[in-house]
Amino acid sequence: MEEEQETKRMTKKQAKVMGAKLRTLRGKQSLADVATRGGLTPSGLCRIESGESDPRLSTFQGLAKGLGLTTTELIKEIGA
């Protein structure tokens, strides 16, 4: 029998804090530009920045690419 991997979700408060840090990292870059470079939709990025969405690792990889960072650098920057 295979064990199911438990997925740990962020709390709403954690998601909002992370979203605010992402918004700060994005700085003056437009939401659409960062999303497009990272292979995300602007509405998806907006949901992450507002704390409404709990991104998966693949989304973090896209966010990092959109911001011009490595995934490791992004995770360190936002404290995830």
mmCIF file of C-alpha atoms in Angstrom:
data_model
loop_
_atom_site.group_PDB
_atom_site.id
_atom_site.type_symbol
_atom_site.label_atom_id
_atom_site.label_comp_id
_atom_site.label_asym_id
_atom_site.label_seq_id
_atom_site.Cartn_x
_atom_site.Cartn_y
_atom_site.Cartn_z
ATOM 1 C CA MET A 1 0.000 0.000 0.000
ATOM 2 C CA GLU A 2 1.349 3.417 -0.918
ATOM 3 C CA GLU A 3 1.353 6.135 1.683
ATOM 4 C CA GLU A 4 -0.482 9.282 0.755
ATOM 5 C CA GLN A 5 1.641 12.383 1.083
ATOM 6 C CA GLU A 6 0.068 14.897 3.415
ATOM 7 C CA THR A 7 -0.043 18.392 1.979
ATOM 8 C CA LYS A 8 0.457 21.122 4.519
ATOM 9 C CA ARG A 9 -1.554 24.232 3.705
ATOM 10 C CA MET A 10 -0.819 27.784 4.795
ATOM 11 C CA THR A 11 -3.113 29.576 7.158
ATOM 12 C CA LYS A 12 -4.931 32.632 5.806
ATOM 13 C CA LYS A 13 -2.634 34.862 7.856
ATOM 14 C CA GLN A 14 0.496 33.175 6.457
ATOM 15 C CA ALA A 15 -0.838 33.483 2.897
ATOM 16 C CA LYS A 16 -1.528 37.205 3.374
ATOM 17 C CA VAL A 17 1.957 37.840 4.805
ATOM 18 C CA MET A 18 3.570 35.919 1.942
ATOM 19 C CA GLY A 19 1.453 37.794 -0.614
ATOM 20 C CA ALA A 20 2.479 41.155 0.817
ATOM 21 C CA LYS A 21 6.148 40.153 0.637
ATOM 22 C CA LEU A 22 5.701 39.063 -2.987
ATOM 23 C CA ARG A 23 4.056 42.383 -3.832
ATOM 24 C CA THR A 24 7.012 44.201 -2.263
ATOM 25 C CA LEU A 25 9.472 42.045 -4.231
ATOM 26 C CA ARG A 26 7.609 42.808 -7.450
ATOM 27 C CA GLY A 27 8.126 46.501 -6.740
ATOM 28 C CA LYS A 28 7.352 48.700 -9.730
ATOM 29 C CA GLN A 29 7.205 45.798 -12.180
ATOM 30 C CA SER A 30 3.703 45.334 -13.503
ATOM 31 C CA LEU A 31 1.665 42.389 -12.317
ATOM 32 C CA ALA A 32 1.063 41.355 -15.943
ATOM 33 C CA ASP A 33 4.779 41.443 -16.836
ATOM 34 C CA VAL A 34 5.851 39.328 -13.856
ATOM 35 C CA ALA A 35 2.997 36.872 -14.391
ATOM 36 C CA THR A 36 3.739 36.492 -18.108
ATOM 37 C CA ARG A 37 7.473 35.952 -17.566
ATOM 38 C CA GLY A 38 6.673 33.318 -14.960
ATOM 39 C CA GLY A 39 4.050 31.491 -17.007
ATOM 40 C CA LEU A 40 1.244 32.565 -14.689
ATOM 41 C CA THR A 41 -1.929 34.540 -15.266
ATOM 42 C CA PRO A 42 -2.181 38.068 -13.897
ATOM 43 C CA SER A 43 -5.352 37.074 -12.021
ATOM 44 C CA GLY A 44 -3.541 34.093 -10.479
ATOM 45 C CA LEU A 45 -0.687 36.298 -9.329
ATOM 46 C CA CYS A 46 -3.182 38.803 -7.958
ATOM 47 C CA ARG A 47 -4.864 36.040 -5.898
ATOM 48 C CA ILE A 48 -1.478 34.994 -4.496
ATOM 49 C CA GLU A 49 -0.497 38.572 -3.609
ATOM 50 C CA SER A 50 -3.837 39.162 -1.891
ATOM 51 C CA GLY A 51 -3.467 35.981 0.173
ATOM 52 C CA GLU A 52 -6.448 34.255 -1.447
ATOM 53 C CA SER A 53 -4.362 31.459 -2.975
ATOM 54 C CA ASP A 54 -1.863 29.033 -1.472
ATOM 55 C CA PRO A 55 0.648 28.389 -4.293
ATOM 56 C CA ARG A 56 2.224 25.032 -5.091
ATOM 57 C CA LEU A 57 5.943 24.513 -5.646
ATOM 58 C CA SER A 58 5.518 24.770 -9.420
ATOM 59 C CA THR A 59 3.873 28.162 -8.925
ATOM 60 C CA PHE A 60 6.798 29.296 -6.752
ATOM 61 C CA GLN A 61 9.110 28.278 -9.580
ATOM 62 C CA GLY A 62 7.119 30.442 -12.002
ATOM 63 C CA LEU A 63 7.033 33.341 -9.550
ATOM 64 C CA ALA A 64 10.789 33.149 -9.129
ATOM 65 C CA LYS A 65 11.315 33.150 -12.887
ATOM 66 C CA GLY A 66 8.952 36.101 -13.300
ATOM 67 C CA LEU A 67 10.849 38.053 -10.652
ATOM 68 C CA GLY A 68 14.281 37.102 -12.027
ATOM 69 C CA LEU A 69 15.207 35.000 -8.984
ATOM 70 C CA THR A 70 15.953 31.362 -8.340
ATOM 71 C CA THR A 71 13.291 29.424 -6.466
ATOM 72 C CA THR A 72 15.634 29.186 -3.479
ATOM 73 C CA GLU A 73 16.210 32.964 -3.472
ATOM 74 C CA LEU A 74 12.467 33.605 -3.632
ATOM 75 C CA ILE A 75 11.687 31.239 -0.779
ATOM 76 C CA LYS A 76 14.409 32.840 1.371
ATOM 77 C CA GLU A 77 13.124 36.349 0.529
ATOM 78 C CA ILE A 78 9.561 35.615 1.551
ATOM 79 C CA GLY A 79 10.472 33.340 4.439
ATOM 80 C CA ALA A 80 8.372 30.425 3.218
#
